[in-house]
Short mmCIF file of C-alpha atoms in Angstrom, two decimals:
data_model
loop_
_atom_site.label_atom_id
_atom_site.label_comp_id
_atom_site.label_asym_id
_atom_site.label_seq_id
_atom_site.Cartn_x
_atom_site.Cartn_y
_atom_site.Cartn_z
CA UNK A 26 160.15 -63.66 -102.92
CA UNK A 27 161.75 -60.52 -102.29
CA UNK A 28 161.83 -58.09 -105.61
CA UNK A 29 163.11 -54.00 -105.92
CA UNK A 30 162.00 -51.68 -108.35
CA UNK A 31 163.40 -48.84 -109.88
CA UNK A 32 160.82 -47.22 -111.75
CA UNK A 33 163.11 -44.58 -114.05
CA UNK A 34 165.70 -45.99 -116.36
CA UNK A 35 167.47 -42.69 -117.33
CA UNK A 36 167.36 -39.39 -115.35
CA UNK A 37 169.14 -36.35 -116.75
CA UNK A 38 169.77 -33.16 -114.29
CA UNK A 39 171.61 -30.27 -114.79
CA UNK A 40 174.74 -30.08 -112.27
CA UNK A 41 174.16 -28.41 -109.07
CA UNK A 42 170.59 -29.11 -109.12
CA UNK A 43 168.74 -31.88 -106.78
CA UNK A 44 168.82 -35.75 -107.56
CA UNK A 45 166.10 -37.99 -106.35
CA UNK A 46 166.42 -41.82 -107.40
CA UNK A 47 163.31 -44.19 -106.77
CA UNK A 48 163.32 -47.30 -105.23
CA UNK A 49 160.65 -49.88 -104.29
CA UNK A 50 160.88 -52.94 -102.90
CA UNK A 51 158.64 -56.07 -102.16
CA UNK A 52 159.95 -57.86 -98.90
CA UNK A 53 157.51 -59.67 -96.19
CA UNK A 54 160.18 -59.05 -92.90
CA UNK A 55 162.39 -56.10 -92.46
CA UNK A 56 164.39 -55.29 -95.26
CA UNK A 57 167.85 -54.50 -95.48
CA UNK A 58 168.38 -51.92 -97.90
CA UNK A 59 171.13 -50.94 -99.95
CA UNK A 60 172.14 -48.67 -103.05
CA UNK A 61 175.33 -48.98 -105.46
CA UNK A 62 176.66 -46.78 -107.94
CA UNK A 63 178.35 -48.19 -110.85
CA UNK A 64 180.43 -45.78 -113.15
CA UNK A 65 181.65 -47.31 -116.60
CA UNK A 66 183.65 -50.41 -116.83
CA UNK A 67 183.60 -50.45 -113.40
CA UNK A 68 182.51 -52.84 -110.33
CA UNK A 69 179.70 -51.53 -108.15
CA UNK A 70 180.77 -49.32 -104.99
CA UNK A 71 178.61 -49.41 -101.54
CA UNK A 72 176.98 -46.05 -101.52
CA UNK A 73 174.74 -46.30 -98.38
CA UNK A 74 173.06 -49.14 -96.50
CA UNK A 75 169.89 -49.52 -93.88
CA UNK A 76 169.66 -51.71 -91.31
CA UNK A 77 167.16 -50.60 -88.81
CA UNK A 78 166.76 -47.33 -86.89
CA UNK A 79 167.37 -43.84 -88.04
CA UNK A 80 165.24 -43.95 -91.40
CA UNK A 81 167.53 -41.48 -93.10
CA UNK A 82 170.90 -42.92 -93.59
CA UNK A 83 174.16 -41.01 -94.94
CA UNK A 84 176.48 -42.09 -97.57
CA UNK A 85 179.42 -41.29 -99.39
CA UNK A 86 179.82 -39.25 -101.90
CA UNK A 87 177.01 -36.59 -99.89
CA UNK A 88 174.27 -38.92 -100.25
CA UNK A 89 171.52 -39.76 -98.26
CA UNK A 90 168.62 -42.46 -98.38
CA UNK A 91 165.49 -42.00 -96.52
CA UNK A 92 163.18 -45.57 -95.86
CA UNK A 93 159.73 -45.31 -95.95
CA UNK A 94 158.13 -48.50 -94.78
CA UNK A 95 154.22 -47.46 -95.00
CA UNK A 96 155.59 -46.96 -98.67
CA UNK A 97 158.13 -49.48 -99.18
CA UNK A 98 160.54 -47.08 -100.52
CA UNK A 99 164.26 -46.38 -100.19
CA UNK A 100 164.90 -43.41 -102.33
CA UNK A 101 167.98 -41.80 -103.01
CA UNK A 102 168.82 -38.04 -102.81
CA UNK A 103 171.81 -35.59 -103.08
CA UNK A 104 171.41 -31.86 -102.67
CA UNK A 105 173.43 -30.99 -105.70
CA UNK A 106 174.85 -32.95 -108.11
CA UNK A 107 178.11 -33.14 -109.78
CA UNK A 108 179.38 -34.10 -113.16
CA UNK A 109 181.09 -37.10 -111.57
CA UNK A 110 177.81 -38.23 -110.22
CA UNK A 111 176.75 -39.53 -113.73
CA UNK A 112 177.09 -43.15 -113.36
CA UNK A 113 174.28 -46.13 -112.82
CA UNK A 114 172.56 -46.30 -109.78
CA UNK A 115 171.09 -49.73 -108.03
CA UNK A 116 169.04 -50.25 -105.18
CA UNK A 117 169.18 -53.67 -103.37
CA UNK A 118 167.41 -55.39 -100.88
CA UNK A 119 168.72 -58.45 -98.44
CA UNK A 120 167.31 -60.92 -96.07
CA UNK A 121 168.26 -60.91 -92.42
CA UNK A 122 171.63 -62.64 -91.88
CA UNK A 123 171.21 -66.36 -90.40
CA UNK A 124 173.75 -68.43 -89.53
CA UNK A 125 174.81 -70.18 -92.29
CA UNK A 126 173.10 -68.06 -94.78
CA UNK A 127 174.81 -66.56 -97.68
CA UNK A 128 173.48 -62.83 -97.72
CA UNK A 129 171.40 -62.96 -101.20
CA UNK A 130 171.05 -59.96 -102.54
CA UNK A 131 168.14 -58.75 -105.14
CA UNK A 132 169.30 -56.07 -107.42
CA UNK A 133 166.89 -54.15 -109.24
CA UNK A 134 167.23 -53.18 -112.74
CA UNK A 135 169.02 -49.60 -112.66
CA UNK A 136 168.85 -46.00 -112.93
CA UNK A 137 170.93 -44.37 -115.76
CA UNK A 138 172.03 -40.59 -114.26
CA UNK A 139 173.15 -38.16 -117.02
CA UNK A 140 174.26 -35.07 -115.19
CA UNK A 141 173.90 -31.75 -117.81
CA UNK A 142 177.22 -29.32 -117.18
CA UNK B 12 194.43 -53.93 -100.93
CA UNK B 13 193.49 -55.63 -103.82
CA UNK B 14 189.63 -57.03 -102.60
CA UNK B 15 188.26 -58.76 -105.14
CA UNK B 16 190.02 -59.49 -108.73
CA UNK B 17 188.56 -61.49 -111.53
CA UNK B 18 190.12 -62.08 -114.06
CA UNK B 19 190.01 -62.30 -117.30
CA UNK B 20 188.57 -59.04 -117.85
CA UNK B 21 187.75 -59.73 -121.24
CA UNK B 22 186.88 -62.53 -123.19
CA UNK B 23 185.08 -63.46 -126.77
CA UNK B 24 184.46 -67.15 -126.87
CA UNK B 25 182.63 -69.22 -130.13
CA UNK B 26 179.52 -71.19 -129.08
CA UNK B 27 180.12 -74.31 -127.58
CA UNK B 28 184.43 -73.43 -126.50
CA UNK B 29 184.46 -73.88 -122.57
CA UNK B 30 185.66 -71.56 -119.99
CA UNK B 31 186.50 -70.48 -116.48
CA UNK B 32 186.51 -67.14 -115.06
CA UNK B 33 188.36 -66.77 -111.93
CA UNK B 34 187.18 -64.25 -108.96
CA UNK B 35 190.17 -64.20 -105.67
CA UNK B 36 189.84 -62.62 -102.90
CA UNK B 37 192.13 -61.75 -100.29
CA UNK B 38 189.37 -60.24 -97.53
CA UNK B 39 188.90 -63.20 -95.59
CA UNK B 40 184.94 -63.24 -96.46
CA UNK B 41 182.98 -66.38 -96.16
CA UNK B 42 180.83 -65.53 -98.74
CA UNK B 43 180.94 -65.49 -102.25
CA UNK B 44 178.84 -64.60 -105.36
CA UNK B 45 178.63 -64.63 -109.24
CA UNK B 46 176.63 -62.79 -110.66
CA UNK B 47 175.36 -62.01 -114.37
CA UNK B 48 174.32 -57.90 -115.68
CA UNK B 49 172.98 -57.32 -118.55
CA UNK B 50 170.86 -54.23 -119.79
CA UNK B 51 167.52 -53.13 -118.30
CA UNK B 52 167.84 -56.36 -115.92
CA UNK B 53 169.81 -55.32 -113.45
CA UNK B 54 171.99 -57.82 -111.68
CA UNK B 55 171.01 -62.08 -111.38
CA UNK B 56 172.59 -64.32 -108.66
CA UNK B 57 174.27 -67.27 -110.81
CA UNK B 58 175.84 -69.28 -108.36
CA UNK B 59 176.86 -68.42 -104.76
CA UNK B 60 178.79 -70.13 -101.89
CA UNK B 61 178.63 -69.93 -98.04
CA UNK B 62 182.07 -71.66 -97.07
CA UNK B 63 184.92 -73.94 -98.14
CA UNK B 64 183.57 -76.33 -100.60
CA UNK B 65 180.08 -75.54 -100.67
CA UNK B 66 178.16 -74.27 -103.17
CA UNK B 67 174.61 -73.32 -104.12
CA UNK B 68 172.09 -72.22 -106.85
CA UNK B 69 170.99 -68.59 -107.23
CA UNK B 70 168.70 -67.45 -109.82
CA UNK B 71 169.79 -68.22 -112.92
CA UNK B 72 172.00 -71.00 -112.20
CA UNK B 73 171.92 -73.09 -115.70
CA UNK B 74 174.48 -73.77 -118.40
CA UNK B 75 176.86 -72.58 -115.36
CA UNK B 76 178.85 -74.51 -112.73
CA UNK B 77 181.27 -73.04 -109.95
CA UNK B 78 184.03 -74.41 -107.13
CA UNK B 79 185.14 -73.17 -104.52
CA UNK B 80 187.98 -75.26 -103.46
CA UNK B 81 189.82 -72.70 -101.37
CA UNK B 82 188.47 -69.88 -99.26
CA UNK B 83 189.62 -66.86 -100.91
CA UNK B 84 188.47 -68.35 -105.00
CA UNK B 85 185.83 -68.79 -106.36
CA UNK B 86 185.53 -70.50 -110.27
CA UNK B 87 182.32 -70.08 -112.51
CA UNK B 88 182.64 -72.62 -115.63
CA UNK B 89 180.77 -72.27 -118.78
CA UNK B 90 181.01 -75.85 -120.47
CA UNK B 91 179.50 -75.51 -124.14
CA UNK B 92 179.16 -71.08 -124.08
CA UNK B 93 175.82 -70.03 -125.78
CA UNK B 94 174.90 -66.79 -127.08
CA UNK B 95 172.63 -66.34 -124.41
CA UNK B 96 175.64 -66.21 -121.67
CA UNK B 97 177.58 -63.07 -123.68
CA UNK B 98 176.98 -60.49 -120.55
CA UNK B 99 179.06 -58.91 -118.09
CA UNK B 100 180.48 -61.29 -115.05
CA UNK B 101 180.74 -59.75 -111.36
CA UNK B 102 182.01 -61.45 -108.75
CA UNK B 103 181.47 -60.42 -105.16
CA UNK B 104 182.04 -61.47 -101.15
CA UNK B 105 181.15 -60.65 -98.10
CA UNK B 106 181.65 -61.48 -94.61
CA UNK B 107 179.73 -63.38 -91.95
CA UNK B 108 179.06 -60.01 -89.65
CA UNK B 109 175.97 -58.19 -89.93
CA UNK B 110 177.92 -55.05 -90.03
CA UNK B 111 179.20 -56.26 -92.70
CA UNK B 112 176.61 -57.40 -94.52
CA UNK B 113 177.21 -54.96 -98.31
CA UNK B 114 179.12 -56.83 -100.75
CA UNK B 115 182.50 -55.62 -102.43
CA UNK B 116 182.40 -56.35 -105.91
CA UNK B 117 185.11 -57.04 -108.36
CA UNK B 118 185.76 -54.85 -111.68
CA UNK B 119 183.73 -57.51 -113.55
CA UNK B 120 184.41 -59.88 -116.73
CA UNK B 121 183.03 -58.95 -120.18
CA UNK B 122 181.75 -62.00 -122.20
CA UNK B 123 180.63 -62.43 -125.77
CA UNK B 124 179.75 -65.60 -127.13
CA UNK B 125 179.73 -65.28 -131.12
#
């Protein structure tokens, strides 16, 4: 069964500096990888997603996610954060579309981003 | 450009009233999801559909049943509400392309059972 980890449940940074969020996942074929931000009261909002190829994929918002297989990591970075970054983060992984398949994904538990002014 | 509504948005229910929450969407997508949050536990796959009268169990599937008697909607019924069930609600679709494989969520339902 396929299973994501997100190892910090709160992060605090100040704004402007760097923002790494962890992810790990547990997957026996390719993984397709994805991570969500979720501000208050609100639905969750694509951020980035990996398919195959280019292991360091670009999001909105200036975010980027780099996957590691030898590590089984998809971690999530931004340069320089700002206030309106603070919001929950989730990392997600899928199984390869089949027809007929409903694309399940695994969620894992969330990351908690306080940004400091 | 609505994508996906659900609605109510807000509900307190006593244990053991019935309810339905209602998720719409007007994207076209095949697919379609409930799903349960609650703290430190991320999101859990309730109940999900591939098509037109179909439906199938996710995770955490009792004290929960769903229809999906028309494309675009997409029920989840709580029969006798427990305590256990007061979380948030999300509904979500997606579409039968591999491009477009990410879900778009709706704005949620909150739930407490009292």
């Amino acid at each position: 069964a396929q299973s994501v980890t997100q190892p910090d449940i709160h992060i605090t940074v100040s704004e402007g500096a760097s923002l790494e969020l962890r992810c790990n996942y547990s997957y026996g074929a390719t993984p397709y990888l994805f991570w969500y931000v979720q501000s208050p009261g609100q639905g969750l909002q694509l951020l980035l997603k990996y398919f195959s190829g280019d292991t360091l994929v670009q999001g909105i918002k200036g975010f980027e996610a780099e996957f590691k297989r030898s590590q089984s990591s998809f971690n999530l970075r931004k340069p320089s954060v700002h206030w309106s970054d603070a919001a929950e983060y989730f990392c997600a992984v899928g199984q390869l579309p089949s027809s007929g398949s409903a694309r399940q994904l695994t969620f894992g538990s969330g990351t908690q981003l306080t940004v400091l002014p | 450009n609505a994508g996906v509504t659900q609605t109510p948005k807000f509900r307190v229910l006593k244990t053991g009233q019935s309810m339905t929450l209602l998720c719409a969407q007007d994207m076209n997508h095949e697919y379609m999801y409930w799903y349960r949050q609650d703290p430190g536990m991320g999101l859990r796959l309730i109940h999900y559909s591939v098509g037109e009268g179909t439906t199938a169990k996710g995770e955490v599937p009792d004290g929960y049943n769903v229809s999906r008697l028309k494309k675009q909607n997409f029920l989840l019924g709580l029969e006798s509400a427990a305590p256990s069930q007061t979380s948030v609600y999300f509904c979500a679709s997606s579409s039968i392309g591999t491009g477009n494989y990410g879900y778009t969520f709706g704005s949620g339902t909150r739930l407490t059972v009292v």
